[in-house]
Amino acid sequence: MSHAHLYAYIQLGDSNRKSALCLAAKKLGQLVPLNEGQPVLFPLQGTKKLGSPVLFRKPDGKLGLAAADHDGSEYIFVYDCGEDWTFVNERYIRVNASGIPVRDLSVSYDKEFQIYRLMWSDGTDGYMAATEDWEQFSEPAGTDYTKSRSDITVEEAVQASRIAISDLEYAAFLRRYNKPHNTGITEVFPDLAAPPGSSLQQLGLPGQVTATYSDGSVKKLAVTWDATGVDFDKPGTYPLTGRIRQPQYPNPFIRERADPYIIHDAESGYYYFTASYPTYGHDGNNEVQPDGYDRIVIRRARTIEGLASAEETEVWNEENSSVNHRYIWAPELHNIQGKWYILCTAGVSADNVWSIRPIFIPCHGDVMDPAAWSRDGHWAVNETNDGSFGTFSLDMTYFEHRGTHYVIWAEKPAGSRLYMATIDPGQPWRLTSRRIELSAPDYAWEQAHGDQIDEGPAVIKQAGRILVFFSAGTVDANYCMGYLHADEDADLMNLDSWTKHPYPVLSTCDFSDGQQGPGHNSFTVDELGNAVLCYHARTEGEPGDGGLNDPGRHARVKSVHFAHDGRPILHMRAEDELHSAYADIAFSVKIM
């Protein structure tokens, strides 16, 4: 018999970001907040606020979720628990036509009569109703009803309810919502024997090991072997040790470089870094500053770590262009069929820095040679007249998949949305298809201060899926990162192929070191091919107004982990990636 429970609750505070579903699991007296206590579901309809969420069992034994519409209306939210343990298939259902608000909702299934029974309060009186199909409801009847609250020792948790779950369900929810942790390495290193005159290289020790994790996922990590205590010319038994190398990067990685982008060129072996060159105005009103957002700088190094101290070269400046003007934002370097381009945002008019559109600047030689870059970039164009680039457009990125070339960008016809189209790789600034609207800022975490923003797309391929990351909210502490995914075999230009992850995968809440507003990321790979995240974030307490003219968005770099099911984990702690108990390898070598 299981003694596990799953709790559903919202957080204290009247906002769309607080009135969202949070979960916690409890077993043997130990309560574990899921997703580190942050919401896992944000409603899309009604007030976009949940109230008194309640879990229930459906006739097939699976879990369902229902919730009031914030403080109460005649509508409720209903969800199914999917195969991946997320709550899906949102329905916004009118429970009664009498105008009776639903608060403190309870739901149960009556097996004898094969109906769902709903009970609620309007704040004063109790009511009950029944439904077979969540479409037709019986007339509400008065009843004596007071919902019993479930006590939960989670900070800011309110309106909690709970349901008994099996041990298998308990394990599945923890696996789905909580970060895995390192449980060891797969390799076993027995003692070795070698003849006199051998060397460390001749022992054939691997340069990497496979780290294992609590959810069944794995990751390659490099090893540095130390044979300083071994005399390879003298018979005897000697200790030999190895230290697993965990990637560690300076934090901040590069100061005052927002919208950072790193690419590894496999042909030359170099890593390249570029980012927006900032303005330096702490005006509080985002007034246009005379300098900054006007040039493109690039760094080059043999390693990711080397970029932090590499010399920065200015390769392009808008003052030399006759058609591309400030604001120059979010440059990216892409090699498209053997030719290098900078993709960035530029102003159409010298008199209006906000008249921005995407451009492609071709390179005719060495990436680090300013003279190799065209003075004028090509404006992105779409000759299908679907409205693309007719207004504020920015943050274009590029990727190729199975011979088809794509671009994704942000545009503001009404809020900032993500669009995708195919291109001609020979003239990559020309779209060859009508655009599709890949993402709209519908969730509460994609909105802040009245703005609705999805921007800064970045693409990575992993475990048979195409992942499109993006940044949402405003460029202050509300900034956060989400993603969409599609199967690699799907038609990527079919919007039905894409699924948006329902909650942020990186936000201010994920950091304990003062980082705020993480976003506008790119991806590269380390020496072992592991994915590495590059993003910007502010530092709490630094001077500045937090606006676009505040240069305090610093480039940061950290490792990416992929869970057992391919989900990206962007906020893994160092001790979870590699536990100190498994960081050192020790065995002996016998010279004989």
XYZ file of C-alpha atoms in Angstrom:
592
model
C 0.000 0.000 0.000
C 1.373 3.374 -1.019
C 1.495 6.290 1.358
C 2.348 8.867 -1.302
C 0.368 11.993 -2.120
C 0.433 14.611 -4.848
C -0.400 18.198 -3.877
C -1.761 20.908 -6.171
C -1.605 24.563 -5.164
C -1.052 28.123 -6.347
C 1.287 30.755 -4.946
C 0.504 33.741 -2.774
C 0.028 36.889 -4.833
C -2.616 38.108 -7.250
C -0.877 37.826 -10.617
C -0.959 35.564 -13.661
C 2.495 34.263 -12.765
C 1.445 33.351 -9.209
C -2.065 31.993 -9.911
C -0.683 29.013 -11.803
C -0.408 25.339 -10.946
C 2.355 24.214 -8.629
C 2.892 20.619 -7.560
C 4.525 18.839 -4.628
C 4.861 15.145 -3.817
C 4.991 13.572 -0.370
C 6.052 10.110 0.724
C 7.059 8.739 4.114
C 6.663 12.188 5.616
C 9.011 13.892 3.159
C 7.495 16.668 1.046
C 9.250 17.492 -2.238
C 8.211 20.611 -4.215
C 8.274 19.744 -7.917
C 10.032 21.976 -10.437
C 11.722 23.542 -7.395
C 8.424 25.061 -6.293
C 7.809 26.969 -9.519
C 4.599 26.691 -11.593
C 4.253 23.896 -14.150
C 0.988 24.977 -15.782
C -0.350 28.379 -16.839
C -3.955 28.652 -18.105
C -4.615 30.196 -21.507
C -8.286 31.135 -21.225
C -10.583 33.181 -19.015
C -8.718 35.362 -16.536
C -5.608 33.209 -17.135
C -5.510 32.618 -13.389
C -6.186 29.378 -11.538
C -7.971 29.123 -8.225
C -8.301 26.177 -5.817
C -6.781 23.519 -8.104
C -7.973 19.992 -7.366
C -6.702 16.630 -8.591
C -9.131 13.783 -9.220
C -9.271 10.263 -10.639
C -10.968 9.561 -13.941
C -12.823 6.297 -14.664
C -9.684 4.811 -16.263
C -7.693 5.532 -13.113
C -5.674 8.325 -14.661
C -5.359 11.725 -13.043
C -7.307 14.805 -14.001
C -7.097 18.390 -12.829
C -9.812 20.990 -12.341
C -9.591 24.542 -11.044
C -11.743 27.593 -10.535
C -11.253 30.632 -12.728
C -9.249 32.720 -10.245
C -11.585 34.192 -7.617
C -14.606 32.569 -9.163
C -16.920 32.678 -12.151
C -19.409 30.208 -13.574
C -16.516 28.704 -15.565
C -13.836 26.226 -14.511
C -10.657 24.818 -16.061
C -10.325 21.072 -16.679
C -7.184 19.194 -17.806
C -6.033 15.646 -18.488
C -2.754 14.210 -17.234
C -0.736 13.243 -20.303
C 1.614 10.339 -20.849
C 4.537 12.607 -19.952
C 2.882 13.598 -16.636
C 2.098 17.134 -17.752
C -1.453 18.485 -17.649
C -2.833 19.017 -21.144
C -6.016 19.509 -23.169
C -7.198 22.654 -21.399
C -10.976 23.112 -21.416
C -12.712 26.240 -20.179
C -16.135 24.974 -19.186
C -19.287 26.746 -18.072
C -20.576 24.828 -15.068
C -23.810 26.716 -14.590
C -25.909 29.351 -16.341
C -27.135 30.892 -13.111
C -24.138 33.174 -12.599
C -23.063 31.287 -9.461
C -19.301 31.780 -9.039
C -17.216 28.660 -8.442
C -14.730 28.838 -5.597
C -13.073 26.199 -3.419
C -13.800 23.509 -5.989
C -13.822 19.767 -5.259
C -14.213 16.974 -7.845
C -14.737 13.230 -7.447
C -15.914 10.403 -9.680
C -18.911 8.327 -8.626
C -18.329 4.830 -10.030
C -21.815 3.616 -9.150
C -23.595 6.328 -11.150
C -20.676 6.913 -13.575
C -20.694 10.670 -13.106
C -18.347 13.350 -11.856
C -19.605 15.147 -8.766
C -18.582 18.770 -8.314
C -18.918 20.697 -5.069
C -18.015 24.336 -4.517
C -18.723 27.485 -2.600
C -19.622 30.913 -3.923
C -17.957 32.416 -0.876
C -21.081 32.084 1.263
C -23.195 29.090 0.273
C -22.318 25.600 -0.920
C -23.411 23.998 -4.200
C -23.198 20.697 -6.000
C -23.628 19.575 -9.604
C -22.877 16.503 -11.699
C -21.673 15.726 -15.225
C -20.931 12.644 -17.292
C -18.878 14.270 -20.012
C -17.784 17.761 -18.865
C -20.234 19.200 -21.387
C -23.667 18.877 -19.819
C -24.139 19.671 -16.115
C -27.030 19.225 -13.753
C -28.583 22.328 -12.262
C -26.609 23.464 -9.191
C -28.235 22.432 -5.931
C -27.573 23.967 -2.557
C -25.640 21.878 -0.069
C -23.757 22.174 3.168
C -20.161 22.414 1.949
C -16.853 23.580 3.332
C -13.732 22.492 1.491
C -11.073 21.006 3.711
C -7.628 22.468 3.028
C -4.512 20.357 2.795
C -1.704 21.684 4.925
C 1.508 22.046 2.942
C 4.827 23.368 4.248
C 5.887 25.133 1.061
C 6.635 28.848 1.156
C 3.860 30.991 -0.380
C 1.682 27.928 -1.113
C -2.066 28.613 -0.860
C -5.321 26.861 -1.808
C -3.693 23.430 -1.673
C -5.401 20.093 -2.204
C -4.019 16.568 -2.393
C -4.707 13.119 -3.789
C -3.257 9.696 -3.020
C -0.919 8.357 -5.705
C 0.898 5.083 -6.251
C 4.606 4.580 -5.711
C 5.030 4.381 -9.493
C 3.212 7.676 -9.974
C 5.254 9.283 -7.216
C 8.497 8.208 -8.911
C 7.225 9.349 -12.320
C 6.324 12.844 -11.129
C 9.718 13.281 -9.456
C 11.461 12.041 -12.568
C 9.460 14.379 -14.797
C 9.694 17.602 -12.819
C 12.853 17.457 -10.715
C 16.447 17.660 -11.897
C 18.440 14.427 -12.023
C 21.638 14.069 -10.028
C 24.883 12.260 -10.691
C 24.924 8.662 -9.438
C 28.331 7.522 -10.664
C 30.199 6.607 -13.843
C 29.765 3.528 -15.997
C 33.450 2.694 -16.408
C 35.253 0.375 -14.002
C 39.038 0.750 -13.680
C 40.785 -2.385 -12.393
C 44.447 -2.398 -11.456
C 46.787 -2.544 -14.445
C 50.096 -4.188 -15.241
C 52.700 -2.838 -17.675
C 56.282 -3.683 -18.645
C 59.190 -1.404 -17.697
C 59.691 1.434 -20.136
C 55.966 1.938 -20.666
C 54.288 5.339 -20.621
C 50.969 6.768 -19.538
C 49.857 6.944 -23.159
C 50.615 3.251 -23.669
C 48.261 2.280 -20.858
C 45.380 3.130 -23.188
C 43.337 4.997 -20.594
C 40.234 6.731 -21.969
C 40.087 10.500 -22.293
C 36.475 10.555 -21.208
C 34.007 8.679 -19.039
C 30.243 8.339 -19.020
C 28.516 9.915 -16.051
C 25.196 8.363 -15.004
C 22.204 10.136 -13.473
C 19.234 9.327 -11.282
C 16.736 9.487 -14.151
C 18.677 7.111 -16.399
C 20.326 9.809 -18.511
C 24.062 9.887 -19.247
C 26.699 12.458 -20.234
C 30.299 12.330 -21.444
C 32.883 14.064 -19.227
C 36.617 14.406 -19.846
C 39.303 12.891 -17.583
C 42.798 14.137 -16.766
C 45.128 11.338 -15.701
C 47.949 11.880 -13.200
C 50.878 9.444 -13.295
C 53.427 11.660 -11.551
C 53.835 9.019 -8.825
C 54.581 6.216 -11.284
C 58.178 5.265 -12.148
C 57.643 3.448 -15.425
C 61.288 2.272 -15.461
C 61.319 0.614 -12.047
C 59.334 -2.512 -11.123
C 56.794 -1.949 -8.385
C 53.187 -1.062 -7.696
C 52.206 2.594 -7.973
C 49.020 4.632 -7.510
C 47.501 6.201 -10.613
C 44.682 8.735 -10.385
C 42.290 10.493 -12.693
C 40.267 13.642 -12.189
C 36.993 14.006 -14.068
C 36.914 17.451 -15.615
C 33.680 19.302 -15.078
C 33.264 22.298 -17.380
C 33.446 25.518 -15.380
C 33.218 28.957 -16.969
C 33.787 32.456 -15.565
C 30.601 34.078 -14.300
C 29.946 36.529 -15.818
C 31.657 35.155 -18.906
C 31.922 38.512 -20.699
C 30.521 41.641 -19.100
C 28.147 44.028 -20.884
C 27.508 41.803 -23.858
C 23.812 41.079 -24.351
C 22.305 38.689 -26.898
C 25.504 36.578 -26.898
C 26.204 34.130 -29.677
C 28.905 31.422 -29.828
C 29.569 29.170 -32.792
C 32.200 26.466 -33.243
C 33.697 26.179 -36.715
C 34.620 22.505 -37.069
C 36.761 23.175 -40.135
C 39.137 25.645 -38.489
C 38.666 24.480 -34.903
C 37.920 28.016 -33.727
C 35.133 29.240 -31.499
C 33.663 32.653 -32.370
C 31.757 35.000 -30.078
C 29.655 38.037 -30.913
C 26.940 40.019 -29.126
C 25.120 43.333 -29.100
C 27.480 46.256 -28.446
C 25.692 48.286 -25.758
C 24.759 51.876 -25.155
C 25.742 53.454 -21.847
C 22.788 55.552 -20.762
C 21.120 55.169 -17.374
C 18.359 57.606 -18.246
C 15.370 55.731 -16.843
C 13.298 56.565 -19.916
C 15.049 54.518 -22.595
C 15.822 57.670 -24.524
C 18.006 57.196 -27.571
C 21.698 57.415 -26.725
C 24.220 58.860 -29.192
C 26.472 55.786 -29.281
C 26.182 52.029 -28.972
C 24.056 49.440 -30.768
C 26.006 50.665 -33.774
C 28.744 48.099 -34.459
C 29.543 44.403 -34.584
C 32.431 42.893 -32.641
C 33.822 39.363 -32.811
C 36.173 37.316 -30.623
C 37.980 34.131 -31.644
C 39.651 31.411 -29.569
C 40.550 27.725 -29.671
C 38.404 26.973 -26.615
C 35.178 28.275 -25.150
C 37.089 29.383 -22.040
C 39.527 31.293 -24.240
C 36.783 33.537 -25.583
C 36.433 35.212 -22.192
C 39.849 36.870 -22.503
C 40.203 36.936 -26.301
C 40.790 40.219 -28.088
C 37.642 41.814 -29.455
C 37.725 43.021 -33.060
C 35.276 45.482 -34.545
C 34.444 44.026 -37.964
C 31.509 46.234 -39.000
C 30.051 49.651 -38.139
C 26.829 51.229 -39.308
C 28.576 54.532 -39.965
C 30.224 52.884 -43.000
C 26.955 51.636 -44.457
C 24.718 53.649 -46.732
C 21.572 51.610 -46.050
C 21.875 49.890 -42.640
C 21.552 52.061 -39.551
C 21.183 51.816 -35.780
C 19.910 49.874 -33.894
C 22.277 46.998 -34.639
C 21.047 44.190 -32.389
C 21.682 40.501 -31.753
C 24.362 39.614 -34.336
C 24.867 35.939 -35.158
C 27.521 34.217 -37.263
C 26.349 31.499 -39.642
C 28.109 29.485 -42.307
C 25.533 28.887 -45.033
C 26.753 26.483 -47.716
C 30.390 27.446 -47.144
C 29.886 31.212 -46.950
C 29.924 33.229 -43.731
C 27.197 35.722 -42.920
C 26.334 37.948 -40.001
C 22.618 37.951 -39.299
C 21.536 40.929 -37.215
C 18.969 43.677 -36.885
C 19.452 47.123 -38.415
C 17.435 50.300 -38.830
C 15.850 51.095 -42.182
C 16.036 54.811 -41.441
C 18.899 56.834 -40.022
C 16.306 59.010 -38.312
C 14.442 56.223 -36.524
C 16.366 53.650 -34.503
C 13.169 51.645 -33.979
C 12.630 51.019 -37.699
C 14.520 47.742 -37.443
C 14.503 44.767 -39.806
C 16.749 41.664 -40.207
C 19.800 41.884 -42.486
C 22.416 39.478 -43.872
C 25.988 40.820 -44.113
C 28.193 38.629 -46.366
C 31.843 37.876 -45.647
C 34.337 37.581 -48.502
C 37.357 36.313 -46.581
C 38.615 35.926 -43.021
C 35.853 36.357 -40.459
C 38.173 38.430 -38.254
C 39.158 40.816 -41.080
C 36.949 43.947 -41.084
C 37.758 44.499 -44.766
C 36.258 41.113 -45.633
C 32.733 42.140 -44.626
C 30.370 43.931 -47.012
C 29.575 47.457 -45.925
C 25.913 47.035 -46.782
C 23.850 44.097 -45.653
C 20.986 42.546 -47.587
C 17.543 43.235 -46.138
C 15.486 40.106 -45.518
C 12.672 40.034 -48.070
C 9.613 37.908 -48.750
C 8.097 38.218 -52.183
C 4.944 36.252 -51.252
C 3.476 39.391 -49.659
C 2.489 37.615 -46.461
C 3.283 40.660 -44.332
C 6.772 39.620 -43.251
C 9.162 42.436 -42.324
C 6.468 45.074 -42.726
C 7.036 46.316 -39.209
C 9.383 46.009 -36.184
C 11.292 42.762 -36.929
C 14.383 41.382 -35.209
C 16.424 38.468 -33.853
C 16.644 36.321 -36.973
C 18.405 32.969 -36.672
C 19.133 30.226 -39.203
C 19.248 26.436 -39.267
C 19.334 23.621 -41.793
C 17.573 20.290 -41.539
C 17.783 17.485 -44.079
C 18.652 19.791 -46.923
C 16.025 22.443 -46.243
C 17.162 25.816 -44.934
C 15.073 27.820 -42.466
C 15.059 31.177 -40.692
C 13.147 32.119 -37.550
C 12.653 35.680 -36.388
C 10.546 37.869 -34.098
C 8.078 40.430 -35.371
C 5.633 42.799 -33.714
C 2.344 43.106 -35.505
C 0.645 42.706 -32.111
C 3.072 41.737 -29.413
C 6.305 40.063 -30.443
C 5.759 36.669 -32.080
C 8.039 34.095 -33.660
C 7.767 33.334 -37.363
C 9.498 30.726 -39.519
C 10.015 30.343 -43.263
C 12.300 28.542 -45.677
C 15.063 30.339 -47.582
C 17.230 30.030 -50.649
C 20.719 29.177 -49.259
C 22.304 30.820 -52.299
C 20.554 34.079 -51.374
C 19.625 33.438 -47.745
C 17.978 36.828 -47.278
C 15.204 35.705 -49.661
C 12.364 33.686 -48.173
C 11.038 30.903 -50.371
C 7.812 30.186 -48.484
C 5.036 31.944 -46.710
C 5.774 32.291 -43.032
C 4.134 30.318 -40.234
C 3.516 31.779 -36.792
C 5.600 29.480 -34.660
C 4.846 31.000 -31.258
C 2.664 33.713 -29.771
C 3.177 35.044 -26.221
C 0.017 33.523 -24.756
C 1.277 32.261 -21.389
C 1.621 34.516 -18.360
C 5.388 33.960 -18.248
C 5.629 35.402 -21.770
C 4.074 38.666 -20.579
C 5.177 41.457 -18.238
C 4.330 45.118 -17.637
C 1.666 44.982 -20.340
C 4.130 43.694 -22.962
C 3.712 40.362 -24.719
C 7.048 39.156 -26.043
C 8.555 36.075 -27.677
C 11.967 36.798 -29.229
C 15.571 35.632 -29.573
C 15.056 32.191 -31.166
C 17.876 29.628 -31.034
C 17.830 26.115 -32.503
C 19.423 22.888 -31.326
C 18.887 19.271 -32.410
C 18.741 16.558 -29.768
C 17.503 12.970 -29.474
C 15.452 13.000 -32.668
C 13.855 16.371 -32.042
C 14.285 19.933 -33.243
C 14.228 22.342 -30.294
C 13.571 26.049 -30.775
C 14.407 28.073 -27.685
C 13.205 31.638 -27.238
C 13.117 34.407 -24.661
C 9.957 35.880 -23.213
C 8.779 38.752 -21.039
C 10.580 42.060 -20.669
C 14.356 42.619 -20.517
C 14.402 42.955 -16.726
C 14.126 40.281 -14.013
C 10.968 38.948 -15.724
C 12.943 37.795 -18.763
C 12.966 34.009 -19.082
C 13.444 31.194 -21.578
C 11.043 28.681 -23.068
C 11.133 26.301 -26.005
C 9.135 24.478 -28.639
C 9.920 21.068 -30.078
C 9.093 19.019 -33.154
C 9.994 15.500 -34.229
C 12.887 15.437 -36.679
C 10.746 13.477 -39.167
C 7.857 15.947 -39.056
C 6.971 18.638 -41.585
C 8.550 21.600 -39.816
C 6.452 24.082 -41.799
C 3.268 22.506 -40.421
C 2.373 24.318 -37.222
C 0.752 21.143 -35.858
C 4.222 19.572 -35.756
C 5.281 21.905 -32.946
C 4.574 21.731 -29.216
C 5.363 24.536 -26.785
C 6.699 23.593 -23.361
C 4.126 24.908 -20.874
C 6.450 26.672 -18.433
C 9.864 28.414 -18.496
C 13.015 26.308 -18.537
C 15.256 29.092 -17.225
C 14.225 32.119 -15.172
C 15.409 34.343 -12.339
C 13.973 31.828 -9.856
C 16.549 29.237 -10.935
C 19.527 31.195 -9.603
C 20.873 31.755 -6.105
C 23.834 33.906 -7.199
C 21.935 37.058 -8.112
C 21.437 36.421 -11.814
C 18.277 38.044 -13.097
C 16.388 37.868 -16.367
C 18.263 35.088 -18.195
C 17.610 34.985 -21.909
C 18.484 35.558 -25.541
C 20.604 32.456 -25.752
C 22.620 30.502 -28.274
C 24.100 27.008 -28.195
C 27.509 25.609 -29.003
C 29.326 22.368 -28.170
C 32.315 21.637 -25.950
C 35.316 19.444 -26.833
C 33.284 16.273 -26.268
C 30.285 17.439 -28.273
C 28.169 18.243 -25.214
C 25.738 21.110 -25.632
C 26.747 24.397 -23.993
C 24.371 27.284 -23.341
C 25.358 30.921 -23.831
C 22.889 33.548 -22.579
C 22.782 36.933 -20.928
C 21.539 37.902 -17.474
C 21.733 40.900 -15.210
C 23.296 40.826 -11.742
C 21.095 41.834 -8.847
C 22.257 44.981 -7.099
C 24.307 46.435 -9.938
C 23.612 50.067 -10.869
C 21.348 50.785 -13.809
C 17.682 51.139 -14.635
C 17.293 47.728 -16.243
C 16.260 49.152 -19.604
C 17.740 48.829 -23.066
C 20.231 51.616 -22.389
C 21.527 49.877 -19.279
C 24.582 47.837 -20.375
C 24.327 45.476 -17.404
C 23.256 42.405 -19.355
C 26.300 40.132 -19.132
C 27.102 37.073 -21.249
C 27.088 33.808 -19.273
C 27.992 30.234 -20.228
C 26.963 26.949 -18.650
C 26.620 23.274 -19.483
C 23.368 21.778 -20.719
C 22.046 18.424 -19.562
C 19.408 16.372 -21.351
C 17.083 14.244 -19.262
C 16.172 10.636 -20.012
C 13.337 11.752 -22.284
C 15.390 14.396 -24.114
C 14.106 17.371 -22.149
C 16.706 20.127 -21.780
C 17.831 21.018 -18.260
C 19.466 24.436 -18.296
C 19.813 25.093 -14.581
C 21.654 22.024 -13.317
C 23.803 22.676 -10.276
C 27.476 21.759 -10.470
C 27.135 19.186 -7.684
C 24.223 17.529 -9.518
C 26.194 17.305 -12.755
C 29.196 15.716 -10.996
C 29.066 14.638 -7.386
C 32.352 14.991 -5.503
C 32.189 11.306 -4.545
C 32.651 10.339 -8.197
C 35.028 13.081 -9.348
C 38.228 11.135 -8.614
C 39.346 7.803 -10.031
C 42.047 5.786 -8.285
C 43.678 2.433 -9.007
C 47.196 1.022 -9.188
C 49.570 0.119 -11.975
C 52.134 -2.645 -11.515
C 55.390 -2.286 -13.447
C 56.727 -5.817 -13.969
